[in-house]
PDB file of C-alpha atoms in Angstrom:
ATOM      1  CA  MET A   1     -38.716 -83.281  14.599  1.00 34.00           C
ATOM      2  CA  GLN A   2     -36.797 -80.451  16.251  1.00 38.00           C
ATOM      3  CA  PRO A   3     -38.274 -76.996  16.852  1.00 44.00           C
ATOM      4  CA  GLY A   4     -36.567 -74.227  14.921  1.00 42.00           C
ATOM      5  CA  PRO A   5     -35.100 -71.165  16.607  1.00 36.00           C
ATOM      6  CA  ALA A   6     -37.786 -68.753  15.441  1.00 38.00           C
ATOM      7  CA  ARG A   7     -40.686 -70.977  14.496  1.00 43.00           C
ATOM      8  CA  ALA A   8     -42.117 -73.985  16.267  1.00 44.00           C
ATOM      9  CA  GLY A   9     -41.492 -77.377  14.770  1.00 45.00           C
ATOM     10  CA  GLY A  10     -43.946 -80.112  13.858  1.00 44.00           C
ATOM     11  CA  CYS A  11     -46.700 -79.833  11.323  1.00 40.00           C
ATOM     12  CA  ALA A  12     -50.210 -78.425  11.419  1.00 46.00           C
ATOM     13  CA  ARG A  13     -53.098 -77.881   9.070  1.00 45.00           C
ATOM     14  CA  ARG A  14     -52.933 -74.957   6.678  1.00 49.00           C
ATOM     15  CA  ALA A  15     -54.055 -71.599   8.030  1.00 48.00           C
ATOM     16  CA  THR A  16     -57.037 -69.909   6.391  1.00 52.00           C
ATOM     17  CA  ARG A  17     -56.418 -66.914   4.146  1.00 49.00           C
ATOM     18  CA  ARG A  18     -57.681 -64.544   6.836  1.00 49.00           C
ATOM     19  CA  GLU A  19     -55.402 -66.103   9.437  1.00 48.00           C
ATOM     20  CA  GLU A  20     -52.440 -66.036   7.026  1.00 45.00           C
ATOM     21  CA  GLU A  21     -53.013 -62.311   6.525  1.00 43.00           C
ATOM     22  CA  ALA A  22     -52.961 -61.777  10.299  1.00 50.00           C
ATOM     23  CA  ARG A  23     -49.653 -63.679  10.780  1.00 50.00           C
ATOM     24  CA  LEU A  24     -49.445 -63.972  14.533  1.00 55.00           C
ATOM     25  CA  SER A  25     -46.229 -62.845  16.154  1.00 82.00           C
ATOM     26  CA  CYS A  26     -46.252 -65.212  19.129  1.00 96.00           C
ATOM     27  CA  ALA A  27     -48.860 -67.800  20.146  1.00 97.00           C
ATOM     28  CA  VAL A  28     -48.929 -68.859  23.808  1.00 98.00           C
ATOM     29  CA  PHE A  29     -50.744 -72.150  24.428  1.00 98.00           C
ATOM     30  CA  LEU A  30     -52.288 -72.176  27.920  1.00 97.00           C
ATOM     31  CA  ASN A  31     -53.751 -74.939  30.065  1.00 94.00           C
ATOM     32  CA  GLY A  32     -57.400 -74.275  29.173  1.00 93.00           C
ATOM     33  CA  GLU A  33     -60.021 -75.707  26.827  1.00 94.00           C
ATOM     34  CA  TYR A  34     -59.368 -76.480  23.166  1.00 95.00           C
ATOM     35  CA  ASP A  35     -62.955 -76.882  22.009  1.00 91.00           C
ATOM     36  CA  ASP A  36     -62.235 -76.792  18.264  1.00 94.00           C
ATOM     37  CA  GLU A  37     -58.860 -78.414  17.692  1.00 96.00           C
ATOM     38  CA  ASP A  38     -58.742 -77.489  13.996  1.00 97.00           C
ATOM     39  CA  PHE A  39     -58.995 -73.799  14.942  1.00 97.00           C
ATOM     40  CA  TYR A  40     -56.003 -74.049  17.288  1.00 97.00           C
ATOM     41  CA  LEU A  41     -53.989 -76.046  14.785  1.00 97.00           C
ATOM     42  CA  ARG A  42     -54.511 -73.245  12.282  1.00 95.00           C
ATOM     43  CA  GLN A  43     -53.328 -70.764  14.904  1.00 95.00           C
ATOM     44  CA  PHE A  44     -50.190 -72.858  15.318  1.00 96.00           C
ATOM     45  CA  ALA A  45     -49.638 -72.839  11.555  1.00 94.00           C
ATOM     46  CA  ALA A  46     -50.029 -69.039  11.404  1.00 92.00           C
ATOM     47  CA  ALA A  47     -47.684 -68.296  14.310  1.00 94.00           C
ATOM     48  CA  GLN A  48     -44.139 -67.063  13.870  1.00 93.00           C
ATOM     49  CA  VAL A  49     -43.169 -68.583  17.216  1.00 95.00           C
ATOM     50  CA  VAL A  50     -44.978 -70.801  19.748  1.00 97.00           C
ATOM     51  CA  VAL A  51     -44.667 -70.863  23.538  1.00 98.00           C
ATOM     52  CA  ALA A  52     -46.345 -73.457  25.772  1.00 98.00           C
ATOM     53  CA  ALA A  53     -47.322 -72.684  29.360  1.00 97.00           C
ATOM     54  CA  ASP A  54     -47.242 -75.820  31.508  1.00 96.00           C
ATOM     55  CA  GLY A  55     -50.287 -78.002  30.672  1.00 95.00           C
ATOM     56  CA  GLY A  56     -50.823 -76.183  27.368  1.00 96.00           C
ATOM     57  CA  HIS A  57     -47.962 -78.314  26.074  1.00 97.00           C
ATOM     58  CA  ARG A  58     -50.228 -81.390  26.125  1.00 97.00           C
ATOM     59  CA  PHE A  59     -52.351 -80.044  23.285  1.00 97.00           C
ATOM     60  CA  LEU A  60     -49.261 -79.580  21.115  1.00 98.00           C
ATOM     61  CA  ARG A  61     -47.865 -83.046  21.809  1.00 97.00           C
ATOM     62  CA  ARG A  62     -51.241 -84.646  21.137  1.00 97.00           C
ATOM     63  CA  HIS A  63     -50.801 -83.420  17.565  1.00 97.00           C
ATOM     64  CA  GLY A  64     -47.080 -84.126  17.272  1.00 97.00           C
ATOM     65  CA  LEU A  65     -46.117 -80.462  17.574  1.00 98.00           C
ATOM     66  CA  TRP A  66     -43.343 -78.725  19.514  1.00 98.00           C
ATOM     67  CA  PRO A  67     -43.125 -75.230  20.988  1.00 98.00           C
ATOM     68  CA  ALA A  68     -39.977 -73.174  20.761  1.00 97.00           C
ATOM     69  CA  LEU A  69     -40.207 -72.524  24.515  1.00 98.00           C
ATOM     70  CA  LEU A  70     -41.873 -74.394  27.407  1.00 98.00           C
ATOM     71  CA  VAL A  71     -42.474 -72.417  30.635  1.00 98.00           C
ATOM     72  CA  GLY A  72     -44.036 -73.326  33.975  1.00 96.00           C
ATOM     73  CA  ASP A  73     -43.758 -75.057  37.321  1.00 95.00           C
ATOM     74  CA  PHE A  74     -45.019 -78.252  35.629  1.00 95.00           C
ATOM     75  CA  ASP A  75     -47.488 -79.197  38.315  1.00 93.00           C
ATOM     76  CA  SER A  76     -49.983 -79.734  35.477  1.00 91.00           C
ATOM     77  CA  LEU A  77     -47.627 -81.597  33.137  1.00 94.00           C
ATOM     78  CA  ASP A  78     -46.163 -85.084  33.411  1.00 94.00           C
ATOM     79  CA  ALA A  79     -42.434 -85.139  34.094  1.00 96.00           C
ATOM     80  CA  ALA A  80     -42.024 -87.473  31.105  1.00 97.00           C
ATOM     81  CA  LEU A  81     -43.372 -84.789  28.763  1.00 97.00           C
ATOM     82  CA  VAL A  82     -40.994 -82.201  30.203  1.00 97.00           C
ATOM     83  CA  ALA A  83     -38.053 -84.592  29.783  1.00 97.00           C
ATOM     84  CA  GLU A  84     -39.163 -85.388  26.241  1.00 97.00           C
ATOM     85  CA  ALA A  85     -39.235 -81.672  25.392  1.00 97.00           C
ATOM     86  CA  ARG A  86     -35.722 -81.165  26.737  1.00 97.00           C
ATOM     87  CA  ALA A  87     -34.464 -84.173  24.776  1.00 97.00           C
ATOM     88  CA  ALA A  88     -36.068 -82.768  21.602  1.00 97.00           C
ATOM     89  CA  GLY A  89     -34.192 -79.482  22.000  1.00 97.00           C
ATOM     90  CA  VAL A  90     -37.073 -77.358  23.271  1.00 97.00           C
ATOM     91  CA  GLU A  91     -35.890 -74.606  25.602  1.00 97.00           C
ATOM     92  CA  VAL A  92     -37.441 -75.284  29.019  1.00 97.00           C
ATOM     93  CA  VAL A  93     -37.762 -72.574  31.678  1.00 97.00           C
ATOM     94  CA  GLU A  94     -38.838 -74.155  34.966  1.00 95.00           C
ATOM     95  CA  HIS A  95     -40.164 -72.264  37.996  1.00 95.00           C
ATOM     96  CA  PRO A  96     -40.925 -73.359  41.581  1.00 92.00           C
ATOM     97  CA  VAL A  97     -44.514 -74.340  42.396  1.00 91.00           C
ATOM     98  CA  ARG A  98     -44.670 -71.722  45.175  1.00 92.00           C
ATOM     99  CA  LYS A  99     -44.484 -68.429  43.321  1.00 91.00           C
ATOM    100  CA  ASP A 100     -46.357 -65.151  42.872  1.00 91.00           C
ATOM    101  CA  GLU A 101     -47.122 -65.460  39.138  1.00 94.00           C
ATOM    102  CA  THR A 102     -49.262 -67.914  37.183  1.00 95.00           C
ATOM    103  CA  ASP A 103     -47.660 -70.086  34.518  1.00 95.00           C
ATOM    104  CA  GLY A 104     -49.482 -68.016  31.902  1.00 95.00           C
ATOM    105  CA  GLU A 105     -47.991 -64.800  33.275  1.00 96.00           C
ATOM    106  CA  LEU A 106     -44.502 -66.281  33.233  1.00 96.00           C
ATOM    107  CA  ALA A 107     -44.894 -67.580  29.679  1.00 97.00           C
ATOM    108  CA  VAL A 108     -46.166 -64.214  28.428  1.00 97.00           C
ATOM    109  CA  ALA A 109     -43.350 -62.392  30.247  1.00 96.00           C
ATOM    110  CA  GLN A 110     -40.814 -64.596  28.462  1.00 96.00           C
ATOM    111  CA  ALA A 111     -42.540 -64.031  25.116  1.00 96.00           C
ATOM    112  CA  ALA A 112     -42.749 -60.267  25.611  1.00 95.00           C
ATOM    113  CA  ALA A 113     -39.060 -60.063  26.510  1.00 94.00           C
ATOM    114  CA  ARG A 114     -37.914 -62.109  23.506  1.00 93.00           C
ATOM    115  CA  TRP A 115     -40.253 -61.336  20.610  1.00 90.00           C
ATOM    116  CA  PRO A 116     -41.886 -58.097  19.426  1.00 84.00           C
ATOM    117  CA  ASP A 117     -45.416 -57.234  18.444  1.00 76.00           C
ATOM    118  CA  GLU A 118     -48.545 -59.210  19.173  1.00 94.00           C
ATOM    119  CA  ILE A 119     -48.954 -62.003  21.719  1.00 97.00           C
ATOM    120  CA  VAL A 120     -51.971 -64.284  21.258  1.00 97.00           C
ATOM    121  CA  LEU A 121     -53.287 -66.381  24.146  1.00 98.00           C
ATOM    122  CA  LEU A 122     -54.777 -69.733  23.127  1.00 98.00           C
ATOM    123  CA  GLY A 123     -56.545 -72.149  25.473  1.00 97.00           C
ATOM    124  CA  ALA A 124     -57.283 -69.123  27.651  1.00 96.00           C
ATOM    125  CA  LEU A 125     -60.960 -69.958  28.213  1.00 95.00           C
ATOM    126  CA  GLY A 126     -62.784 -72.766  29.996  1.00 86.00           C
ATOM    127  CA  GLY A 127     -61.913 -74.175  33.371  1.00 78.00           C
ATOM    128  CA  ALA A 128     -61.659 -72.000  36.479  1.00 87.00           C
ATOM    129  CA  LEU A 129     -63.141 -68.507  36.320  1.00 93.00           C
ATOM    130  CA  ASP A 130     -60.263 -67.042  38.335  1.00 94.00           C
ATOM    131  CA  HIS A 131     -57.774 -68.071  35.653  1.00 92.00           C
ATOM    132  CA  ILE A 132     -59.983 -66.702  32.870  1.00 94.00           C
ATOM    133  CA  VAL A 133     -60.096 -63.352  34.671  1.00 96.00           C
ATOM    134  CA  GLY A 134     -56.354 -63.682  35.211  1.00 96.00           C
ATOM    135  CA  HIS A 135     -55.825 -63.944  31.458  1.00 97.00           C
ATOM    136  CA  VAL A 136     -57.672 -60.637  31.034  1.00 97.00           C
ATOM    137  CA  CYS A 137     -55.269 -59.224  33.641  1.00 97.00           C
ATOM    138  CA  ILE A 138     -52.379 -60.389  31.454  1.00 97.00           C
ATOM    139  CA  LEU A 139     -53.891 -58.505  28.500  1.00 98.00           C
ATOM    140  CA  ARG A 140     -54.255 -55.421  30.712  1.00 97.00           C
ATOM    141  CA  GLY A 141     -50.583 -55.547  31.568  1.00 96.00           C
ATOM    142  CA  LEU A 142     -49.587 -55.873  27.916  1.00 96.00           C
ATOM    143  CA  ALA A 143     -51.831 -52.965  26.905  1.00 96.00           C
ATOM    144  CA  ALA A 144     -50.449 -50.744  29.663  1.00 94.00           C
ATOM    145  CA  ARG A 145     -46.944 -51.387  28.300  1.00 93.00           C
ATOM    146  CA  GLY A 146     -48.009 -50.637  24.732  1.00 93.00           C
ATOM    147  CA  ARG A 147     -47.899 -54.276  23.597  1.00 93.00           C
ATOM    148  CA  ALA A 148     -50.585 -55.806  21.414  1.00 95.00           C
ATOM    149  CA  GLY A 149     -52.220 -58.917  22.835  1.00 97.00           C
ATOM    150  CA  ARG A 150     -55.444 -60.849  22.477  1.00 97.00           C
ATOM    151  CA  ILE A 151     -57.269 -63.987  23.490  1.00 98.00           C
ATOM    152  CA  ALA A 152     -58.405 -66.147  20.567  1.00 97.00           C
ATOM    153  CA  SER A 153     -60.843 -69.048  20.587  1.00 97.00           C
ATOM    154  CA  ARG A 154     -63.125 -70.482  17.926  1.00 95.00           C
ATOM    155  CA  GLY A 155     -66.026 -68.172  18.714  1.00 96.00           C
ATOM    156  CA  LEU A 156     -64.416 -65.253  20.533  1.00 97.00           C
ATOM    157  CA  ALA A 157     -61.533 -62.826  20.239  1.00 98.00           C
ATOM    158  CA  ALA A 158     -60.807 -60.391  23.060  1.00 98.00           C
ATOM    159  CA  THR A 159     -58.294 -57.631  23.586  1.00 98.00           C
ATOM    160  CA  VAL A 160     -57.610 -54.847  26.069  1.00 98.00           C
ATOM    161  CA  VAL A 161     -57.284 -51.359  24.607  1.00 97.00           C
ATOM    162  CA  GLN A 162     -55.398 -48.499  26.243  1.00 97.00           C
ATOM    163  CA  ALA A 163     -56.331 -44.949  25.223  1.00 97.00           C
ATOM    164  CA  PRO A 164     -55.688 -43.272  22.918  1.00 97.00           C
ATOM    165  CA  ALA A 165     -56.341 -45.947  20.325  1.00 97.00           C
ATOM    166  CA  THR A 166     -58.500 -46.757  17.317  1.00 98.00           C
ATOM    167  CA  LEU A 167     -59.259 -50.308  16.192  1.00 97.00           C
ATOM    168  CA  ARG A 168     -60.733 -51.417  12.890  1.00 98.00           C
ATOM    169  CA  LEU A 169     -62.736 -54.642  13.072  1.00 98.00           C
ATOM    170  CA  SER A 170     -62.600 -57.260  10.330  1.00 97.00           C
ATOM    171  CA  ALA A 171     -65.665 -59.125  11.618  1.00 98.00           C
ATOM    172  CA  ALA A 172     -68.606 -59.522   9.269  1.00 98.00           C
ATOM    173  CA  VAL A 173     -71.821 -57.544   9.482  1.00 98.00           C
ATOM    174  CA  GLY A 174     -74.026 -59.001  12.206  1.00 98.00           C
ATOM    175  CA  THR A 175     -71.155 -60.172  14.419  1.00 98.00           C
ATOM    176  CA  ARG A 176     -71.732 -59.563  18.117  1.00 98.00           C
ATOM    177  CA  VAL A 177     -69.441 -57.053  19.861  1.00 98.00           C
ATOM    178  CA  SER A 178     -69.274 -56.394  23.615  1.00 98.00           C
ATOM    179  CA  LEU A 179     -67.285 -53.656  25.328  1.00 98.00           C
ATOM    180  CA  VAL A 180     -66.520 -53.402  29.061  1.00 98.00           C
ATOM    181  CA  ALA A 181     -64.770 -50.511  30.784  1.00 98.00           C
ATOM    182  CA  LEU A 182     -61.803 -51.651  32.874  1.00 97.00           C
ATOM    183  CA  SER A 183     -61.052 -48.258  34.411  1.00 97.00           C
ATOM    184  CA  SER A 184     -62.642 -44.932  35.119  1.00 96.00           C
ATOM    185  CA  GLY A 185     -62.557 -42.274  32.429  1.00 96.00           C
ATOM    186  CA  VAL A 186     -63.406 -44.532  29.481  1.00 98.00           C
ATOM    187  CA  VAL A 187     -64.559 -42.380  26.554  1.00 98.00           C
ATOM    188  CA  LEU A 188     -65.746 -44.086  23.383  1.00 97.00           C
ATOM    189  CA  THR A 189     -66.755 -43.367  19.820  1.00 98.00           C
ATOM    190  CA  LEU A 190     -68.201 -46.306  17.888  1.00 98.00           C
ATOM    191  CA  ARG A 191     -68.521 -46.227  14.109  1.00 97.00           C
ATOM    192  CA  GLY A 192     -70.196 -48.878  11.988  1.00 98.00           C
ATOM    193  CA  LEU A 193     -71.841 -50.624  14.930  1.00 98.00           C
ATOM    194  CA  GLU A 194     -75.590 -51.034  15.322  1.00 98.00           C
ATOM    195  CA  TYR A 195     -75.580 -48.849  18.433  1.00 97.00           C
ATOM    196  CA  ALA A 196     -73.347 -45.822  18.013  1.00 95.00           C
ATOM    197  CA  LEU A 197     -71.514 -43.836  20.657  1.00 95.00           C
ATOM    198  CA  HIS A 198     -70.455 -40.251  20.122  1.00 94.00           C
ATOM    199  CA  GLY A 199     -67.445 -39.525  22.363  1.00 96.00           C
ATOM    200  CA  GLU A 200     -69.358 -40.714  25.412  1.00 97.00           C
ATOM    201  CA  SER A 201     -68.358 -42.108  28.787  1.00 97.00           C
ATOM    202  CA  LEU A 202     -68.715 -45.820  29.503  1.00 97.00           C
ATOM    203  CA  PRO A 203     -68.761 -46.449  33.270  1.00 97.00           C
ATOM    204  CA  ALA A 204     -67.117 -49.595  34.624  1.00 96.00           C
ATOM    205  CA  ASP A 205     -70.140 -50.529  36.743  1.00 96.00           C
ATOM    206  CA  VAL A 206     -72.793 -50.810  34.018  1.00 95.00           C
ATOM    207  CA  CYS A 207     -73.552 -53.296  31.208  1.00 96.00           C
ATOM    208  CA  ARG A 208     -74.172 -50.596  28.610  1.00 95.00           C
ATOM    209  CA  GLY A 209     -71.538 -51.879  26.185  1.00 97.00           C
ATOM    210  CA  LEU A 210     -72.746 -55.476  25.910  1.00 98.00           C
ATOM    211  CA  SER A 211     -74.305 -57.181  22.886  1.00 98.00           C
ATOM    212  CA  ASN A 212     -73.744 -54.608  20.169  1.00 98.00           C
ATOM    213  CA  ARG A 213     -73.363 -55.794  16.552  1.00 98.00           C
ATOM    214  CA  VAL A 214     -71.348 -54.860  13.479  1.00 98.00           C
ATOM    215  CA  ALA A 215     -73.619 -52.900  11.142  1.00 98.00           C
ATOM    216  CA  VAL A 216     -71.107 -51.857   8.479  1.00 97.00           C
ATOM    217  CA  ALA A 217     -67.960 -53.635   7.298  1.00 97.00           C
ATOM    218  CA  GLY A 218     -64.835 -52.097   8.801  1.00 97.00           C
ATOM    219  CA  ALA A 219     -66.496 -50.929  12.025  1.00 98.00           C
ATOM    220  CA  ARG A 220     -64.266 -48.879  14.327  1.00 98.00           C
ATOM    221  CA  ILE A 221     -63.765 -48.552  18.058  1.00 98.00           C
ATOM    222  CA  GLU A 222     -62.190 -45.210  18.998  1.00 98.00           C
ATOM    223  CA  LEU A 223     -61.014 -44.952  22.608  1.00 98.00           C
ATOM    224  CA  SER A 224     -59.954 -41.504  23.794  1.00 97.00           C
ATOM    225  CA  GLY A 225     -59.793 -42.223  27.525  1.00 97.00           C
ATOM    226  CA  GLY A 226     -59.259 -45.103  29.936  1.00 97.00           C
ATOM    227  CA  GLN A 227     -58.818 -48.828  29.383  1.00 98.00           C
ATOM    228  CA  LEU A 228     -61.369 -51.072  27.660  1.00 98.00           C
ATOM    229  CA  LEU A 229     -61.996 -54.800  27.187  1.00 98.00           C
ATOM    230  CA  ALA A 230     -63.228 -55.428  23.627  1.00 98.00           C
ATOM    231  CA  MET A 231     -64.831 -58.783  22.793  1.00 98.00           C
ATOM    232  CA  VAL A 232     -65.790 -59.793  19.253  1.00 98.00           C
ATOM    233  CA  PHE A 233     -67.606 -63.089  18.813  1.00 98.00           C
ATOM    234  CA  ASP A 234     -65.484 -64.212  15.893  1.00 97.00           C
ATOM    235  CA  GLY A 235     -62.246 -66.012  16.699  1.00 96.00           C
ATOM    236  CA  ALA A 236     -60.493 -64.671  13.598  1.00 94.00           C
ATOM    237  CA  GLU A 237     -60.846 -61.018  14.643  1.00 96.00           C
ATOM    238  CA  THR A 238     -57.434 -59.320  14.889  1.00 94.00           C
ATOM    239  CA  PHE A 239     -58.336 -55.778  16.082  1.00 96.00           C
ATOM    240  CA  SER A 240     -56.206 -53.941  13.510  1.00 94.00           C
ATOM    241  CA  PRO A 241     -54.872 -50.539  14.622  1.00 93.00           C
ATOM    242  CA  ALA A 242     -56.286 -47.655  12.581  1.00 90.00           C
ATOM    243  CA  THR A 243     -56.383 -43.880  12.509  1.00 78.00           C
ATOM    244  CA  PRO A 244     -59.517 -42.136  13.792  1.00 74.00           C
ATOM    245  CA  ALA A 245     -62.089 -41.643  11.024  1.00 68.00           C
ATOM    246  CA  PRO A 246     -62.968 -38.021  10.204  1.00 65.00           C
ATOM    247  CA  GLY A 247     -66.497 -36.693  10.283  1.00 59.00           C
ATOM    248  CA  PRO A 248     -69.562 -37.426  12.373  1.00 56.00           C
ATOM    249  CA  VAL A 249     -70.493 -40.859  13.624  1.00 54.00           C
ATOM    250  CA  ALA A 250     -73.220 -42.550  11.615  1.00 49.00           C
ATOM    251  CA  GLY A 251     -76.281 -43.229  13.710  1.00 48.00           C
ATOM    252  CA  PRO A 252     -79.396 -41.593  15.178  1.00 44.00           C
ATOM    253  CA  ALA A 253     -79.166 -37.827  15.508  1.00 42.00           C
ATOM    254  CA  PRO A 254     -78.999 -36.205  18.973  1.00 46.00           C
ATOM    255  CA  ASP A 255     -82.072 -34.534  20.412  1.00 45.00           C
ATOM    256  CA  PRO A 256     -82.216 -30.988  18.909  1.00 40.00           C
ATOM    257  CA  VAL A 257     -83.116 -29.410  22.288  1.00 41.00           C
ATOM    258  CA  THR A 258     -81.042 -31.268  24.868  1.00 42.00           C
ATOM    259  CA  GLY A 259     -78.233 -32.468  22.619  1.00 45.00           C
ATOM    260  CA  SER A 260     -78.568 -35.915  24.156  1.00 47.00           C
ATOM    261  CA  PRO A 261     -78.572 -39.032  21.971  1.00 48.00           C
ATOM    262  CA  PRO A 262     -81.985 -40.594  21.413  1.00 46.00           C
ATOM    263  CA  PRO A 263     -83.001 -43.560  23.571  1.00 47.00           C
ATOM    264  CA  GLY A 264     -81.122 -46.684  22.568  1.00 47.00           C
ATOM    265  CA  SER A 265     -78.469 -44.973  20.443  1.00 44.00           C
ATOM    266  CA  ALA A 266     -75.890 -44.732  23.198  1.00 44.00           C
ATOM    267  CA  ALA A 267     -76.625 -48.110  24.736  1.00 44.00           C
ATOM    268  CA  ALA A 268     -75.848 -51.429  23.196  1.00 43.00           C
ATOM    269  CA  GLY A 269     -78.530 -53.962  22.373  1.00 47.00           C
ATOM    270  CA  ARG A 270     -79.863 -56.116  25.144  1.00 48.00           C
ATOM    271  CA  THR A 271     -80.133 -59.879  25.133  1.00 49.00           C
TER     272      THR A 271
END
């Protein structure tokens, strides 16, 4: 089966209703772990276009699927699979092994140049820690250029947010949420989370934002300064853009004398 010009070829299992509503713009399959293959097959089914980065192509071929575009130096992919892709009509962009960028970077750069809107990284976790951190760097670059991007796995969705921005979470009540500052000057307001923040600073050298939880459906993250890594422990989270909510943040009242939030209200839960 040949890949179409705008949508990858092959067949995959039907996407869930929540995933259908999200309708990914571009899914990039990386050379990482695919711990729940059904989850990634649903991501394939929901994608408008699919790109494979080097060894990420193996997952697709294992299920009889084709990307629209295959990118990499192919040091992690058998030459026979590359030749098969070319013969099937897949566009192949090959790079030298000695280069400055990772295969994931090159694949995302191609996707960002060709297709608008969101880029979703799949197979981005597992394996070497340096590459996992590198995938967060890719999200940082997308966010700095005003492009939506996220990592999606069965139990985790992650995105980098550039201020000013407001995100509305679709995750259910009780879902774990962790926030990490990636720059200085991060200023946060959290609404609908168990531990609220009220326009407060989140330093990059503390663990204050870890292990919060959704307390109210439609929780919001409002970032008015800096750059933030947001992690929601639900792979179907899509981090929908929203407008800032009016009114005060629900949560414990500040101290009437000092104006400071009460102990625990401005720090996320601890594990």
